[in-house]
Each structure stands twice: as structure tokens, then as C-alpha cells.
Tab-separated table of C-alpha atoms and ligand atoms in Angstrom:
chain	number	residue	atom	x	y	z
A	390	MET	CA	-152.394	119.111	38.943
A	391	LEU	CA	-152.448	123.031	39.376
A	392	CYS	CA	-152.382	123.779	42.564
A	393	GLU	CA	-154.133	126.813	44.130
A	394	VAL	CA	-152.460	129.953	43.235
A	395	ASN	CA	-151.018	130.977	46.501
A	396	VAL	CA	-151.810	134.907	47.255
A	397	SER	CA	-150.645	135.291	50.355
A	398	TYR	CA	-147.172	135.038	49.082
A	399	SER	CA	-145.315	137.691	49.230
A	400	PRO	CA	-141.356	137.569	48.410
A	401	SER	CA	-138.724	138.694	51.467
A	402	LEU	CA	-135.327	140.103	50.671
A	403	SER	CA	-133.246	137.390	52.538
A	404	GLU	CA	-129.729	139.264	53.853
A	405	ASN	CA	-127.301	138.730	50.950
A	406	GLY	CA	-130.335	140.426	49.299
A	407	ASN	CA	-131.474	136.993	47.727
A	408	ILE	CA	-135.157	136.321	47.694
A	409	ASP	CA	-135.998	133.834	49.895
A	410	VAL	CA	-138.251	130.905	48.350
A	411	ASP	CA	-139.215	128.310	51.491
A	412	LEU	CA	-142.942	127.646	49.633
A	413	HIS	CA	-143.165	125.195	47.140
A	414	PRO	CA	-142.448	126.389	44.404
A	415	GLN	CA	-145.437	126.881	41.109
A	416	VAL	CA	-142.618	127.603	38.384
A	417	SER	CA	-139.803	126.004	37.659
A	418	VAL	CA	-136.847	127.319	35.085
A	419	ILE	CA	-134.487	124.912	33.851
A	420	ILE	CA	-131.341	125.594	32.009
A	421	PRO	CA	-128.667	123.661	29.972
A	422	ILE	CA	-125.209	124.788	30.515
A	423	TYR	CA	-122.638	123.869	28.719
A	424	ASN	CA	-119.567	125.891	28.513
A	425	GLU	CA	-121.644	129.423	29.243
A	426	VAL	CA	-120.502	130.880	32.174
A	427	GLU	CA	-120.118	134.655	30.248
A	428	SER	CA	-124.101	135.179	30.678
A	429	LEU	CA	-125.112	132.718	33.972
A	430	VAL	CA	-124.829	135.619	36.235
A	431	SER	CA	-127.239	138.277	34.533
A	432	LEU	CA	-129.421	136.168	32.903
A	433	VAL	CA	-129.815	134.085	36.520
A	434	SER	CA	-130.433	137.043	38.007
A	435	ALA	CA	-132.532	138.784	34.683
A	436	ILE	CA	-135.034	135.199	35.328
A	437	ALA	CA	-135.312	136.015	39.262
A	438	GLN	CA	-136.135	139.580	38.687
A	439	THR	CA	-139.053	138.746	36.427
A	440	LEU	CA	-140.631	136.086	38.534
A	441	ALA	CA	-140.544	137.816	42.158
A	442	ALA	CA	-141.517	140.733	39.960
A	443	THR	CA	-145.223	137.889	39.104
A	444	SER	CA	-144.938	137.582	42.884
A	445	ARG	CA	-145.276	133.103	42.473
A	446	PRO	CA	-142.937	130.989	44.407
A	447	TYR	CA	-140.051	130.242	41.457
A	448	GLU	CA	-137.194	128.061	41.714
A	449	ILE	CA	-134.626	127.760	39.081
A	450	ILE	CA	-133.103	124.755	38.111
A	451	CYS	CA	-129.230	124.739	36.418
A	452	VAL	CA	-128.226	122.060	34.742
A	453	ASP	CA	-124.427	122.039	33.752
A	454	ASP	CA	-123.951	119.150	31.205
A	455	GLY	CA	-120.309	118.820	31.460
A	456	SER	CA	-118.986	122.132	31.262
A	457	LYS	CA	-114.995	122.700	30.380
A	458	ASP	CA	-115.491	126.660	30.875
A	459	GLY	CA	-115.611	127.345	35.082
A	460	SER	CA	-119.244	127.435	34.757
A	461	ILE	CA	-119.520	124.332	37.077
A	462	SER	CA	-117.768	126.679	39.714
A	463	LEU	CA	-119.738	129.777	39.554
A	464	LEU	CA	-122.820	127.756	39.862
A	465	LYS	CA	-121.820	126.436	43.111
A	466	GLU	CA	-121.353	129.317	44.380
A	467	LEU	CA	-124.426	130.677	42.961
A	468	ALA	CA	-126.540	127.786	44.622
A	469	GLU	CA	-124.760	128.221	47.409
A	470	THR	CA	-125.939	131.913	48.237
A	471	ARG	CA	-129.423	132.011	46.544
A	472	THR	CA	-132.360	129.820	48.213
A	473	ASP	CA	-134.015	130.466	44.554
A	474	LEU	CA	-131.427	128.033	42.336
A	475	ARG	CA	-130.925	124.722	42.845
A	476	ALA	CA	-127.338	123.039	40.289
A	477	VAL	CA	-127.196	119.787	38.845
A	478	ILE	CA	-124.573	118.945	37.497
A	479	PHE	CA	-123.478	116.291	34.821
A	480	ARG	CA	-120.365	114.205	34.884
A	481	ARG	CA	-119.690	114.452	31.331
A	482	ASN	CA	-121.130	116.534	28.360
A	483	TYR	CA	-124.446	114.142	27.351
A	484	GLY	CA	-126.183	117.042	25.361
A	485	GLN	CA	-129.020	119.277	25.043
A	486	THR	CA	-131.829	116.413	25.747
A	487	ALA	CA	-130.078	115.216	28.855
A	488	ALA	CA	-129.665	118.024	29.988
A	489	MET	CA	-133.588	119.026	30.080
A	490	ALA	CA	-134.800	115.276	31.255
A	491	ALA	CA	-132.883	116.416	34.267
A	492	GLY	CA	-134.287	119.792	34.906
A	493	PHE	CA	-137.580	118.393	34.264
A	494	HIS	CA	-136.937	115.705	36.841
A	495	TYR	CA	-135.076	117.393	39.211
A	496	ALA	CA	-138.040	120.621	38.849
A	497	GLN	CA	-141.167	120.439	41.691
A	498	GLY	CA	-143.114	123.466	40.439
A	499	ASP	CA	-146.643	122.639	38.695
A	500	ILE	CA	-144.813	125.113	35.532
A	501	ILE	CA	-141.927	124.568	34.148
A	502	VAL	CA	-140.515	126.873	31.805
A	503	SER	CA	-137.131	125.631	29.361
A	504	LEU	CA	-134.898	128.310	27.940
A	505	ASP	CA	-131.723	129.110	27.217
A	506	ALA	CA	-128.426	129.673	29.444
A	507	ASP	CA	-126.797	131.880	26.540
A	508	LEU	CA	-129.336	135.028	26.953
A	509	GLN	CA	-130.655	134.659	22.772
A	510	ASN	CA	-134.078	133.818	25.078
A	511	ASP	CA	-135.408	136.678	27.055
A	512	PRO	CA	-136.072	136.446	30.613
A	513	SER	CA	-138.594	138.971	30.089
A	514	ASP	CA	-141.125	136.689	28.375
A	515	ILE	CA	-141.091	134.776	30.902
A	516	PRO	CA	-144.235	135.361	32.326
A	517	ARG	CA	-146.253	135.857	29.003
A	518	ILE	CA	-146.060	131.325	28.891
A	519	ILE	CA	-146.906	131.127	32.291
A	520	ALA	CA	-150.305	132.811	31.685
A	521	LYS	CA	-150.672	131.049	28.294
A	522	VAL	CA	-150.018	128.528	30.017
A	523	GLU	CA	-153.059	129.404	33.098
A	524	GLU	CA	-155.080	129.860	29.933
A	525	GLY	CA	-155.512	126.093	29.334
A	526	TYR	CA	-152.714	124.827	27.528
A	527	ASP	CA	-150.059	121.756	28.554
A	528	LEU	CA	-147.348	123.356	26.269
A	529	VAL	CA	-146.528	126.420	25.323
A	530	SER	CA	-143.724	127.116	22.555
A	531	GLY	CA	-142.096	130.294	21.678
A	532	TRP	CA	-141.831	131.649	17.973
A	533	ARG	CA	-138.832	133.336	17.447
A	534	GLN	CA	-140.179	135.515	14.877
A	535	ASP	CA	-137.063	137.588	14.599
A	536	ARG	CA	-134.828	135.221	14.661
A	537	GLN	CA	-130.741	136.556	15.240
A	538	ASP	CA	-129.176	133.758	14.318
A	539	ALA	CA	-126.906	133.239	10.922
A	540	ALA	CA	-129.011	132.586	7.248
A	541	PHE	CA	-127.379	130.528	5.903
A	542	THR	CA	-125.805	127.865	8.194
A	543	ARG	CA	-129.050	128.180	10.543
A	544	LEU	CA	-132.591	129.602	9.415
A	545	LEU	CA	-133.090	128.369	6.113
A	546	PRO	CA	-132.986	124.900	7.597
A	547	SER	CA	-134.590	125.456	10.345
A	548	LYS	CA	-137.067	127.001	7.716
A	549	ILE	CA	-136.930	124.120	6.277
A	550	ALA	CA	-136.801	121.331	8.876
A	551	ASN	CA	-139.962	123.349	10.560
A	552	TRP	CA	-141.638	122.702	7.707
A	553	ILE	CA	-141.463	119.081	7.312
A	554	ILE	CA	-141.758	118.684	11.235
A	555	GLY	CA	-144.798	119.702	10.973
A	556	ARG	CA	-146.018	117.777	7.684
A	557	VAL	CA	-145.079	114.627	9.431
A	558	THR	CA	-145.599	115.155	12.867
A	559	ASN	CA	-149.161	117.441	11.988
A	560	VAL	CA	-148.675	120.107	14.846
A	561	ARG	CA	-147.957	123.133	12.566
A	562	ILE	CA	-145.884	125.434	15.243
A	563	HIS	CA	-143.786	127.706	13.225
A	564	ASP	CA	-140.648	127.696	15.521
A	565	TYR	CA	-139.718	123.687	16.943
A	566	GLY	CA	-135.864	125.115	17.821
A	567	CYS	CA	-137.353	127.454	20.097
A	568	SER	CA	-135.869	126.046	23.683
A	569	LEU	CA	-138.174	129.440	25.241
A	570	LYS	CA	-141.270	126.804	26.113
A	571	GLY	CA	-143.439	125.929	29.084
A	572	TYR	CA	-144.532	123.156	29.692
A	573	ARG	CA	-147.372	121.618	33.047
A	574	ALA	CA	-145.365	118.821	34.927
A	575	GLU	CA	-147.929	116.556	34.829
A	576	LEU	CA	-147.703	116.658	31.507
A	577	LEU	CA	-143.606	116.262	31.471
A	578	ALA	CA	-144.033	113.252	34.130
A	579	ASP	CA	-146.021	110.873	31.108
A	580	MET	CA	-142.646	111.875	28.436
A	581	ASN	CA	-139.693	110.006	27.877
A	582	LEU	CA	-137.287	111.783	26.138
A	583	TYR	CA	-134.119	109.935	24.526
A	584	GLY	CA	-131.354	110.837	21.226
A	585	GLU	CA	-132.040	114.602	20.140
A	586	LEU	CA	-135.731	114.672	21.108
A	587	HIS	CA	-135.395	117.825	22.870
A	588	ARG	CA	-136.725	119.450	19.910
A	589	PHE	CA	-139.793	117.317	19.322
A	590	LEU	CA	-141.368	117.698	22.593
A	591	PRO	CA	-144.717	120.047	21.288
A	592	ALA	CA	-145.004	116.198	18.857
A	593	LEU	CA	-144.245	114.415	21.304
A	594	ALA	CA	-146.497	116.068	23.839
A	595	PHE	CA	-149.423	115.769	21.460
A	596	MET	CA	-149.406	111.979	21.193
A	597	GLU	CA	-149.880	112.498	24.661
A	598	GLY	CA	-153.079	114.615	23.790
A	599	ALA	CA	-151.376	117.761	24.771
A	600	LYS	CA	-153.195	120.999	24.328
A	601	ILE	CA	-150.463	123.015	22.175
A	602	ALA	CA	-149.888	126.643	21.672
A	603	GLU	CA	-147.572	128.885	20.328
A	604	ILE	CA	-147.231	132.645	21.071
A	605	PRO	CA	-144.458	135.017	19.649
A	606	VAL	CA	-141.227	135.561	22.087
A	607	LYS	CA	-137.790	137.723	21.590
A	608	HIS	CA	-134.873	136.738	20.277
A	609	HIS	CA	-131.078	138.363	20.551
A	610	PRO	CA	-128.041	137.179	19.103
A	611	ARG	CA	-125.330	135.228	20.970
A	612	ARG	CA	-123.769	137.655	22.671
A	613	TYR	CA	-120.727	135.274	24.803
A	614	GLY	CA	-119.463	132.255	23.714
A	615	SER	CA	-120.448	130.225	20.652
A	616	SER	CA	-123.503	128.387	19.194
A	617	LYS	CA	-122.950	124.792	19.949
A	618	TYR	CA	-125.178	123.455	16.293
A	619	GLY	CA	-123.977	123.686	13.227
A	620	LEU	CA	-124.887	122.271	10.253
A	621	GLY	CA	-125.038	119.302	10.888
A	622	ARG	CA	-127.647	118.978	13.289
A	623	THR	CA	-130.019	118.971	10.145
A	624	LEU	CA	-129.549	116.047	9.148
A	625	ARG	CA	-129.508	114.438	13.195
A	626	VAL	CA	-133.033	116.345	13.350
A	627	LEU	CA	-134.519	115.214	10.483
A	628	MET	CA	-133.425	111.090	11.736
A	629	ASP	CA	-135.054	111.710	14.947
A	630	LEU	CA	-138.074	113.024	13.243
A	631	LEU	CA	-138.034	109.513	11.169
A	632	THR	CA	-138.284	107.812	14.838
A	633	ILE	CA	-141.064	110.686	15.848
A	634	TRP	CA	-143.005	109.285	12.810
A	635	PHE	CA	-142.516	105.945	12.929
A	636	MET	CA	-143.484	105.964	16.719
A	637	GLN	CA	-146.309	107.746	16.160
A	638	LYS	CA	-147.814	105.529	13.591
A	639	PHE	CA	-146.649	101.971	15.254
A	640	LEU	CA	-146.353	102.223	18.683
A	641	THR	CA	-149.724	101.104	19.570
A	642	ARG	CA	-150.793	99.298	16.659
A	643	PRO	CA	-147.552	97.450	14.706
A	644	MET	CA	-150.384	94.561	13.633
A	645	HIS	CA	-151.923	97.109	11.619
A	646	VAL	CA	-149.053	98.049	9.931
A	647	PHE	CA	-146.736	95.138	9.662
A	648	GLY	CA	-149.435	92.331	9.825
A	649	SER	CA	-151.095	94.594	6.568
A	650	LEU	CA	-148.468	94.942	4.196
A	651	GLY	CA	-147.168	90.348	5.232
A	652	LEU	CA	-150.796	89.504	3.773
A	653	VAL	CA	-150.577	92.053	1.060
A	654	SER	CA	-147.019	90.436	0.225
A	655	MET	CA	-147.856	87.035	0.401
A	656	GLY	CA	-151.354	87.264	-1.304
A	657	LEU	CA	-149.461	88.503	-4.609
A	658	GLY	CA	-146.837	85.626	-3.906
A	659	VAL	CA	-149.557	83.217	-3.942
A	660	LEU	CA	-151.176	84.927	-6.561
A	661	THR	CA	-148.531	84.548	-8.694
A	662	GLY	CA	-147.585	81.665	-7.608
A	663	LEU	CA	-151.296	80.152	-8.372
A	664	TYR	CA	-150.504	81.756	-12.742
A	665	LEU	CA	-147.425	79.744	-12.859
A	666	THR	CA	-148.940	76.307	-11.258
A	667	ILE	CA	-151.358	76.945	-13.826
A	668	VAL	CA	-149.097	77.779	-16.973
A	669	LYS	CA	-146.833	74.956	-15.373
A	670	TYR	CA	-149.344	72.217	-15.324
A	671	GLY	CA	-152.120	73.608	-17.672
A	672	PHE	CA	-150.176	74.803	-20.312
A	673	GLY	CA	-146.991	72.641	-19.881
A	674	GLN	CA	-144.629	75.484	-20.054
A	675	ASN	CA	-141.296	74.944	-18.227
A	676	ILE	CA	-140.861	77.315	-15.096
A	677	GLY	CA	-137.468	77.445	-14.344
A	678	ASP	CA	-136.063	79.492	-16.275
A	679	ARG	CA	-138.896	82.476	-15.801
A	680	PRO	CA	-137.844	85.318	-13.053
A	681	LEU	CA	-141.652	85.579	-12.089
A	682	LEU	CA	-140.814	82.977	-9.859
A	683	ILE	CA	-138.366	84.334	-8.189
A	684	LEU	CA	-140.751	86.990	-7.244
A	685	VAL	CA	-142.693	84.629	-6.013
A	686	VAL	CA	-140.335	83.285	-4.177
A	687	ILE	CA	-139.325	86.886	-2.281
A	688	LEU	CA	-143.035	87.949	-2.542
A	689	LEU	CA	-144.177	85.114	-0.372
A	690	LEU	CA	-141.218	85.260	1.994
A	691	ALA	CA	-140.980	88.466	2.671
A	692	GLY	CA	-144.976	88.315	3.379
A	693	VAL	CA	-144.143	85.769	6.212
A	694	GLN	CA	-141.109	87.616	7.420
A	695	LEU	CA	-142.903	91.265	7.668
A	696	PHE	CA	-146.222	89.212	8.765
A	697	SER	CA	-144.156	88.439	12.712
A	698	PHE	CA	-142.407	91.732	12.184
A	699	GLY	CA	-146.305	92.205	12.978
A	700	LEU	CA	-146.527	90.207	15.922
A	701	LEU	CA	-143.322	90.325	17.459
A	702	GLY	CA	-143.803	94.398	17.513
A	703	GLU	CA	-146.922	93.464	18.922
A	704	LEU	CA	-145.284	92.325	21.888
A	705	LEU	CA	-142.936	94.618	22.504
A	706	ILE	CA	-145.004	97.156	22.692
A	707	ARG	CA	-147.147	95.223	25.335
A	708	THR	CA	-143.870	94.758	27.280
A	709	TYR	CA	-142.717	98.471	26.402
A	710	HIS	CA	-146.240	99.925	27.828
A	711	GLU	CA	-145.934	97.549	30.822
A	712	SER	CA	-142.615	97.494	31.971
A	713	GLN	CA	-143.521	101.205	32.689
A	714	GLY	CA	-146.507	101.211	33.523
A	715	ARG	CA	-148.327	103.060	30.826
A	716	PRO	CA	-151.313	102.647	29.787
A	717	ILE	CA	-152.858	103.282	26.223
A	718	TYR	CA	-154.441	106.818	26.787
A	719	ARG	CA	-154.269	110.026	28.923
A	720	VAL	CA	-156.839	110.991	31.119
A	721	ARG	CA	-157.347	115.112	31.055
A	722	GLU	CA	-159.455	115.027	33.727
A	723	VAL	CA	-162.549	113.137	35.485
A	724	VAL	CA	-165.788	114.993	36.411
B	1210	UDP	N1	-126.176	122.884	25.798
B	1210	UDP	C1	-126.556	121.487	26.379
B	1210	UDP	N2	-125.305	120.683	25.872
B	1210	UDP	C2	-124.915	120.303	25.120
B	1210	UDP	C3	-124.821	121.561	23.632
B	1210	UDP	C4	-125.996	122.897	24.153
B	1210	UDP	O1	-126.858	122.019	26.773
B	1210	UDP	O2	-123.896	119.369	24.467
B	1210	UDP	C5	-127.120	124.157	25.475
B	1210	UDP	C6	-126.119	125.030	25.849
B	1210	UDP	O3	-125.755	125.929	26.981
B	1210	UDP	C7	-127.594	126.363	25.038
B	1210	UDP	C8	-128.700	125.347	25.254
B	1210	UDP	O4	-128.332	124.104	24.857
B	1210	UDP	O5	-128.412	126.678	26.702
B	1210	UDP	C9	-128.847	125.677	23.653
B	1210	UDP	O6	-127.749	125.760	22.984
B	1210	UDP	P1	-126.825	126.834	21.674
B	1210	UDP	O7	-127.213	128.444	21.910
B	1210	UDP	O8	-125.626	126.607	21.195
B	1210	UDP	O9	-127.769	126.044	20.557
B	1210	UDP	P2	-128.307	127.277	19.385
B	1210	UDP	O10	-128.674	128.933	20.287
B	1210	UDP	O11	-127.271	128.043	18.290
B	1210	UDP	O12	-129.535	126.726	18.595
B	1211	MG	MG1	-128.416	129.670	21.510
């Protein structure tokens, strides 16, 4: 639910020069952090400045994903001195998706904005993202039109991946990999993230019936630290895409898919079997050494298996939905 805009709110400066944010935050900014100690201070102050200028109650949630470079002690220090910052510290490195999921979990705002810790995303874009969400979108994704990463190992694979992902998921945005995104909190409450699926948030959101928009954002080269990913990521992204595709297709109706495949296979098996029976008893030919006989057996067995797989799928899907209290529909509003 979008809370009413608190017009009377004006940020007050506390003794230590920070902005006091005691009110329920309207905007939560979440940042996954893995060995980014050099950029943290300027990142946090840039975000705070930008958001304070919008006069909205906000909070910054830094999720440390098992850093080993001193990010943790710096974050603890920041969390102690700033009232607008909370730090969530993981026991070990779980990956960016887990860090983002934790950020979503601890965020209290009605609008949640995620961005990278390495200053590649520009905090000055945040107000535009928020404005777009408030226009009525559930998810607003940044589009790094002028992306500053290595051409061959990053830009090219990413271009291809974006194209394929767009085709498969039917969510045609240009830049799935951009971490700078805005979300309506109620949308995220409906979603579970696994593996490295944060990249597919727009696709997952679309499956939940979200309205999605894209706006161009700035992008800078990495100034400190090093990228946590390389060429190997492309393959993992493609594997994740298979998962998404599978979920999209089969999540609500496994029996339709596997059941019909099973029926087709069994049908073909029965027909071919009939043909062989006629050949044997009608024409007295020997069929024991015919490859077709093996095909009949395979078709029938595969058919039975696919069919039972569909039934099992139905059972699993029911457990999946019911154990989590997941409805099979999502309501935008009831008027
Ligand atoms: N990150 C993380 N856990 C990881 C890897 C990365 O929290 O295991 C964070 C990282 O600190 C950064 C963001 O995810 O804030 C994106 O990582 P990176 O900048 O290396 O990715 P790139 O911009 O090169 O795609
Ligand atoms: Mg980066």
C-alpha cells in the first residue's frame, strides 16, 4: 500500500550533522556490499544528500555479504553514527541475490530502491526512479544506455543475454543487469528470490502481474575495488533463464504440459503397436527383430512416465502454493 505523502515532514539536522529520520521511512535504499570499503562513505553521503533533498523520510540499508576488506567495521561505524542507516551483516558470502533479498526483507519503506555499492550507479538518479514508481509502476528498471564496462567480456555477452531474456520472458527491457531499480514494496512481498535470480526480478515481477517501466540512468566506470563477476556469469545467467522459463510455463499447470506430451507419446505408441499387430497376425510376418517394436515400447513407457510426471507436478504445485499461502492470482486493488 502506498502510504500518504507526509507533506509536513522536514528533515532536521542532528548534532552530528546527520539527518534525523525517526518517521516511518517512505523510501528504503538497499545496497548489497561485498568488499567495497573504498566507496562506502561517498556512496552513503551521496544517497543521503539526494534523498534529503526530496524531503522524504528514508532509510539506507547496507547488506554486507561477507566482506573481508574492512567494509564490515566501516559499516558498523556508519550505523552507529547515522540515524538513517542500518547495516545487515551476513556470516559469510552468499552472493548478490541473497544480499538483495535480505535488503528487501529489512526494508520498511513503501518504495524500495536498490543500487550497487561500487558507485557505478549514480545516486542522483534515485529521485527519477522514485517518481516513475509513483506514476503507478510496480517496478522501474534503470537502463545503462552508456554503460562503462569492458566491451568484449561484459557488454557483448550482456547484449546477447538481454536479447534472449527479453525473447524468453516477454519482458522487453534493454538492461536486465542494471542494479539500480525501484520497486513497490508490496510487489516484493509477493516474491521469493533464489540462486542468482535478482537479475530476473523484472521477469519474476511480470509473472506476478507487475507494471514495469524502464528509464535511462547514468553509469560510471568502477573507480575502486574490482568487479565480482566475469565472463563465466553469462553461462549461469542462461541456466537461470531456463529456470525462469520453466517456472513461467509450468508453474500453474504442469499436467497440461507433461500430461499432453504423455498422451501424445502413448497415442503414437498404441498406433504403432496396432500396426505391428496387424502386420503380425494379418500378414503373418515376424516382428520380433523390427526396430519399430523397440520404438513402441519406448513411446509407451515414456508416455506413462510423462503422464505420471504431470500428476506429480500437480501435487507439488499444490504443496508449493498452499504451504506458502500463495494465491494463484494477484490483486492490484479492490474498489
Ligand atoms: N556483490 C555482493 N555479493 C557478491 C558479489 C557482488 O553483494 O557475491 C555486490 C557488489 O558489492 C556490488 C554489486 O553486488 O555492490 C554488484 O557487483 P559488481 O559491481 O562486482 O558487478 P558488476 O557491476 O561488475 O556487474
Ligand atoms: Mg559494478
